[in-house]
Tab-separated table of C-alpha atoms in Angstrom:
chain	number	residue	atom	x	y	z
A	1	UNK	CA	0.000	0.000	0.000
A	2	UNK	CA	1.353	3.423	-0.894
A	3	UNK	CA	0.928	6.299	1.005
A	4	UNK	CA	0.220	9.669	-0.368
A	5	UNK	CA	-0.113	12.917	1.277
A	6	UNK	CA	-1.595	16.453	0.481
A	7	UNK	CA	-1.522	19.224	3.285
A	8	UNK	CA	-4.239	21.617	3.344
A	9	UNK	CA	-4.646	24.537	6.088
A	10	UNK	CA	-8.049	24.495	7.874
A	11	UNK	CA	-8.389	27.074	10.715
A	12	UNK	CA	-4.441	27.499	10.633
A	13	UNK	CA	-4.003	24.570	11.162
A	14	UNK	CA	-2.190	21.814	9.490
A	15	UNK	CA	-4.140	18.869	8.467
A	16	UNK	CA	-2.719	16.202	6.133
A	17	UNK	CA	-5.210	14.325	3.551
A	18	UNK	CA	-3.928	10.703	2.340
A	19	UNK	CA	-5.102	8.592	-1.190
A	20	UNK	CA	-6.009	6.160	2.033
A	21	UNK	CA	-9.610	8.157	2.685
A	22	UNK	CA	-8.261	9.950	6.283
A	23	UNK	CA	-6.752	12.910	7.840
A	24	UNK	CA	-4.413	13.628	9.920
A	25	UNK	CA	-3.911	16.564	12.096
A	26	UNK	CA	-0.503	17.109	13.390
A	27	UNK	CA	-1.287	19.289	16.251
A	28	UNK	CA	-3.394	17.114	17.924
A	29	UNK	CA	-2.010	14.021	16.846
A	30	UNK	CA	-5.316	12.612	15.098
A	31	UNK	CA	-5.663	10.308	12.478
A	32	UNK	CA	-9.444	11.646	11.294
A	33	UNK	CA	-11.864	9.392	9.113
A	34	UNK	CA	-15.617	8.181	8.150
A	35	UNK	CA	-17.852	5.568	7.389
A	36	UNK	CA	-15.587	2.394	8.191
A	37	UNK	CA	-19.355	0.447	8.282
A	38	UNK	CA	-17.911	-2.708	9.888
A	39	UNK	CA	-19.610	-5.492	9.938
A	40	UNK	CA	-21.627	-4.524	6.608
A	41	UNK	CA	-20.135	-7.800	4.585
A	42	UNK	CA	-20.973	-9.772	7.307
A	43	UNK	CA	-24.539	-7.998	7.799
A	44	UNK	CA	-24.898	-8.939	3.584
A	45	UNK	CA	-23.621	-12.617	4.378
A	46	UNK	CA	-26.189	-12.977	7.282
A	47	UNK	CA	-28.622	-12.042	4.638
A	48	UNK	CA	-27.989	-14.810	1.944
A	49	UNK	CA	-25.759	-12.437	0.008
A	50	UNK	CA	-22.360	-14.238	-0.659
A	51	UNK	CA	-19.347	-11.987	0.015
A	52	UNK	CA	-15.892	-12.503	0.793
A	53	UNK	CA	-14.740	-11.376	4.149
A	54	UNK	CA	-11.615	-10.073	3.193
A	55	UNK	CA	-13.158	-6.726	2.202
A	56	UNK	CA	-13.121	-5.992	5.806
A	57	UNK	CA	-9.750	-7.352	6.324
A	58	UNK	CA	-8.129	-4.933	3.339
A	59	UNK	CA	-9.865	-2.091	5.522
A	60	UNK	CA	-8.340	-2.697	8.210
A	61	UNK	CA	-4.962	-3.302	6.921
A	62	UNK	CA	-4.674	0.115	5.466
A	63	UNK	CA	-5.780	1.458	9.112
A	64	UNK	CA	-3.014	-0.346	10.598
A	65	UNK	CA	-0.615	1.015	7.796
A	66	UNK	CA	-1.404	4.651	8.337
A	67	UNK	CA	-1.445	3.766	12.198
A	68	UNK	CA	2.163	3.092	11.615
A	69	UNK	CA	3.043	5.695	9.616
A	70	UNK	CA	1.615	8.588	11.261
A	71	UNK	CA	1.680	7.106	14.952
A	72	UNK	CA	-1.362	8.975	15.825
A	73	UNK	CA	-2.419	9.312	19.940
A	74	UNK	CA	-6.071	9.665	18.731
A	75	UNK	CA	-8.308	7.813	16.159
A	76	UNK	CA	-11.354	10.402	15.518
A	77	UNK	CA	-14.122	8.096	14.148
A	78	UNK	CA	-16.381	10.693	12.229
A	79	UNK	CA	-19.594	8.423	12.252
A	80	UNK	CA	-20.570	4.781	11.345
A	81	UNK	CA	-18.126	2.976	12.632
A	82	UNK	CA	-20.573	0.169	12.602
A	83	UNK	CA	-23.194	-0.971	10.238
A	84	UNK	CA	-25.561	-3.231	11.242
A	85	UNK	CA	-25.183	-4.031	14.456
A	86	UNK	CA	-22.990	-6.843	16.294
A	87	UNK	CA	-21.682	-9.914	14.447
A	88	UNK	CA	-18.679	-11.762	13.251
A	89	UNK	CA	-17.361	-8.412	11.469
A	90	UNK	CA	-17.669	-6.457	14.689
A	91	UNK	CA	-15.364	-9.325	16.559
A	92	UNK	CA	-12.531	-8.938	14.030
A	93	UNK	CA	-12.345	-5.448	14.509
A	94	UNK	CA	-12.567	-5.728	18.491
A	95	UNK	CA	-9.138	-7.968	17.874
A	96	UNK	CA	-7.901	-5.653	15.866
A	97	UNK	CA	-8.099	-3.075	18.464
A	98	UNK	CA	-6.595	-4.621	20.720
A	99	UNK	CA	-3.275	-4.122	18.945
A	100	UNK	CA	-3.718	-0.662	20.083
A	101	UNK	CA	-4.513	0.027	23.393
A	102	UNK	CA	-2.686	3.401	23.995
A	103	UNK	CA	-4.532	5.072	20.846
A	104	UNK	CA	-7.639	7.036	22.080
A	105	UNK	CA	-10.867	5.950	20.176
A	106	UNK	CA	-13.153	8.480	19.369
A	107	UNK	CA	-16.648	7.690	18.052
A	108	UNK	CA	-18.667	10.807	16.594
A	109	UNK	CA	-22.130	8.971	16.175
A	110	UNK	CA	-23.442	8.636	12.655
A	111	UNK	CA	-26.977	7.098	11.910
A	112	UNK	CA	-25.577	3.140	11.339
A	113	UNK	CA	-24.157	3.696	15.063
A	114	UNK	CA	-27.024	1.849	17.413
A	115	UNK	CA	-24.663	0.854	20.293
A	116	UNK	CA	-26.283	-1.003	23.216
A	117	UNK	CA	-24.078	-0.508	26.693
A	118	UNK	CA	-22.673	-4.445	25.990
A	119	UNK	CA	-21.167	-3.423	22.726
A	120	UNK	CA	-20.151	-0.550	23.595
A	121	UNK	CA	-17.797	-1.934	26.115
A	122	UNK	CA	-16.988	-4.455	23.453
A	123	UNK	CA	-15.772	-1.827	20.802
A	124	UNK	CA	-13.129	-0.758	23.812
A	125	UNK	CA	-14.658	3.318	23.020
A	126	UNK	CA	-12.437	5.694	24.673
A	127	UNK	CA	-15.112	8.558	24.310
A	128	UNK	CA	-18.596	7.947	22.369
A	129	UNK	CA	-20.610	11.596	21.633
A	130	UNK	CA	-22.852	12.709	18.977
A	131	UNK	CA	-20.604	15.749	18.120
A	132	UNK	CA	-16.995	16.719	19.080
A	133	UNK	CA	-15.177	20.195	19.972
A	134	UNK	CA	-11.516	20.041	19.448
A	135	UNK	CA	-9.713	24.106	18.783
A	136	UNK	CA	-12.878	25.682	16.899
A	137	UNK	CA	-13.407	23.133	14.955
A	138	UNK	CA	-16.744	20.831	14.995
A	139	UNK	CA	-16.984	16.934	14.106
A	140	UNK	CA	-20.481	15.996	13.460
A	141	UNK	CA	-21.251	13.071	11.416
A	142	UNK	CA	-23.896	14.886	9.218
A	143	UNK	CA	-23.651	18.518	8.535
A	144	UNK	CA	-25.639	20.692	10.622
A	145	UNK	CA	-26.538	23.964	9.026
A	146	UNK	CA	-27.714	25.330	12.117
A	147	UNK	CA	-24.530	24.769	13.483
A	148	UNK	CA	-21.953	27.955	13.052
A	149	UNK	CA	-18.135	27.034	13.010
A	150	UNK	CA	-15.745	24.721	10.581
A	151	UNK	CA	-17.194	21.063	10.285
A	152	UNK	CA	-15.570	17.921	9.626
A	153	UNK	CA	-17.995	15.509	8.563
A	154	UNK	CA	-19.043	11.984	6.492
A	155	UNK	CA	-22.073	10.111	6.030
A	156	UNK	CA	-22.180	11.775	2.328
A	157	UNK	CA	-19.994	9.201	0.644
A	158	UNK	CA	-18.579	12.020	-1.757
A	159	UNK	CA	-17.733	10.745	-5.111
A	160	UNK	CA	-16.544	12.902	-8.348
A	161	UNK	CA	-17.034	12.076	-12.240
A	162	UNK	CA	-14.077	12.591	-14.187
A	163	UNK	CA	-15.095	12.784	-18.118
A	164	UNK	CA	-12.104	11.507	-20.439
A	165	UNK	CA	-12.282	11.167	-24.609
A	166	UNK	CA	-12.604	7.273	-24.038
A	167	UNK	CA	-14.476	6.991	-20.666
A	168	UNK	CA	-15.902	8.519	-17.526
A	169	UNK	CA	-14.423	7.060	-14.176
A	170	UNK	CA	-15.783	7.741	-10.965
A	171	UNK	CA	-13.535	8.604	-7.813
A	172	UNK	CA	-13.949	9.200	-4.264
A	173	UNK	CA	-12.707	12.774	-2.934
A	174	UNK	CA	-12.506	15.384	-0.177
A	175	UNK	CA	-14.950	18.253	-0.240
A	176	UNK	CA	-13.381	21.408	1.374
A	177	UNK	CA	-15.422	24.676	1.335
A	178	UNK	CA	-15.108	27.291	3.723
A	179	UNK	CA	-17.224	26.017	6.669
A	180	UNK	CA	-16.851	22.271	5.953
A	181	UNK	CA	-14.112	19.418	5.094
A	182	UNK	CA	-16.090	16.146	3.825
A	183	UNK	CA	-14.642	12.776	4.273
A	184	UNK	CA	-15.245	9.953	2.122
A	185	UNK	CA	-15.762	6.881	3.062
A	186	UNK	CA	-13.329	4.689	4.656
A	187	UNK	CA	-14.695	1.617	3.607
A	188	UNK	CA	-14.021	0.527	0.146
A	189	UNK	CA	-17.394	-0.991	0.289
A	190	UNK	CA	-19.519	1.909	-0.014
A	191	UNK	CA	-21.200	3.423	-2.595
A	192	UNK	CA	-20.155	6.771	-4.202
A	193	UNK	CA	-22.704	10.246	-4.000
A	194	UNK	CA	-21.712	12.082	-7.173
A	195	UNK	CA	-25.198	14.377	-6.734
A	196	UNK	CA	-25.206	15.224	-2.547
A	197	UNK	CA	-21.866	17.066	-2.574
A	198	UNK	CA	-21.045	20.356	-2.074
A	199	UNK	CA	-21.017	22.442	-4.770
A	200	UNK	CA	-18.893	25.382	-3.935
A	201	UNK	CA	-15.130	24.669	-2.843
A	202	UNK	CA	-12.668	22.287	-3.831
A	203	UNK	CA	-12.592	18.674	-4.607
A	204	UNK	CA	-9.147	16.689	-3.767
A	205	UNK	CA	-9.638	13.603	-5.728
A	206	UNK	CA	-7.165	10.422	-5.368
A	207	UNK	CA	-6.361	7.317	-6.666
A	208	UNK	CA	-3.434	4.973	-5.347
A	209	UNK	CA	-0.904	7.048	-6.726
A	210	UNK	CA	-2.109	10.306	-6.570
A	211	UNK	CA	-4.107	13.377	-5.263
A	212	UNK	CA	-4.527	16.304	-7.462
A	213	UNK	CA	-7.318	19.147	-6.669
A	214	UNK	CA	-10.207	19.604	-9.175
């Protein structure tokens, strides 16, 4: 896996984008993402769909690759960590953890996150909220337009259409505009929203190589 980084200025302050979907912000340390949705492959295996469970395994591979190479002290979870729910996906992930036990979780709650007090304690949550105040700057899972401030948020699932001679691709990006940065999705298996984006500021779209700004 191949790491590459763009650094962008939010609030003067340094934050570092990464072809890996997540952020990190020196100051405080942070590796910053969205919409890991574990346990989704197993939540589509429950139901009689047939996929392989190493989706969930490649996701959490390149989280343990840019836990290494940023050697963050917190993990800012910007919504739907989970999918569906306990199961078999949601143990993996618990074992997982466990690799890092001095890294502070942070959960923002997103709408996929139903947590009952067991699983909760399961998930090994340093701090669980529905929105987060770190320097000025607000993480909220959805945007809140009632809320004033900077934003970092997900649940979007931003995706751009790039238009060639020979064929369109589609890619997933960060949206930064001036009161909001938009993550995409963690998870590789998500869907992208091409329509639901912003549509003022600029799009930093990346593929495993690169990340240029549109």
């Amino acid at each position: 896996m191949y790491i590459v980084t763009k650094e962008i200025s939010i609030q003067n302050e340094v934050f570092i984008l990464t072809n890996q979907r997540a952020v990190f912000w020196d100051k405080e340390k942070a590796l910053i993402l969205s919409d890991l949705h574990i346990g989704k492959t197993a939540h589509f295996r429950k139901n009689g769909i047939a996929l392989a469970n190493h989706i969930m395994k490649s996701d959490l591979e390149r989280l343990s690759v840019l836990i290494e190479y940023f050697q963050p002290q917190k993990f800012i979870v910007v919504g739907d960590l989970l999918h569906a729910g306990d199961n078999s996906d949601v143990d993996e992930f618990c074992m997982w953890r466990k690799q890092y036990p001095d890294l502070q979780l942070y959960l923002i709650e997103g709408n996929h996150d139903r947590l009952s007090d067991s699983l909760e304690d399961k998930l090994c949550l340093n701090h669980k909220t529905t929105s987060l105040h770190l320097h000025g700057i607000h993480f909220i899972h959805h945007f809140d337009r009632l809320q004033s401030g900077f934003q970092i948020t997900g649940h979007i699932h931003p995706g751009i259409i790039l238009h060639s001679a020979v064929k369109s691709i589609r890619l997933p990006c960060f949206v930064l505009s001036n009161d909001q940065l938009l993550l995409p999705a963690f998870s590789e298996f998500t869907g992208l929203d091409t329509k639901n984006i912003p549509q003022k500021g600029k799009y930093f779209v990346f593929t495993d190589s690169e990340i240029y700004e549109i």
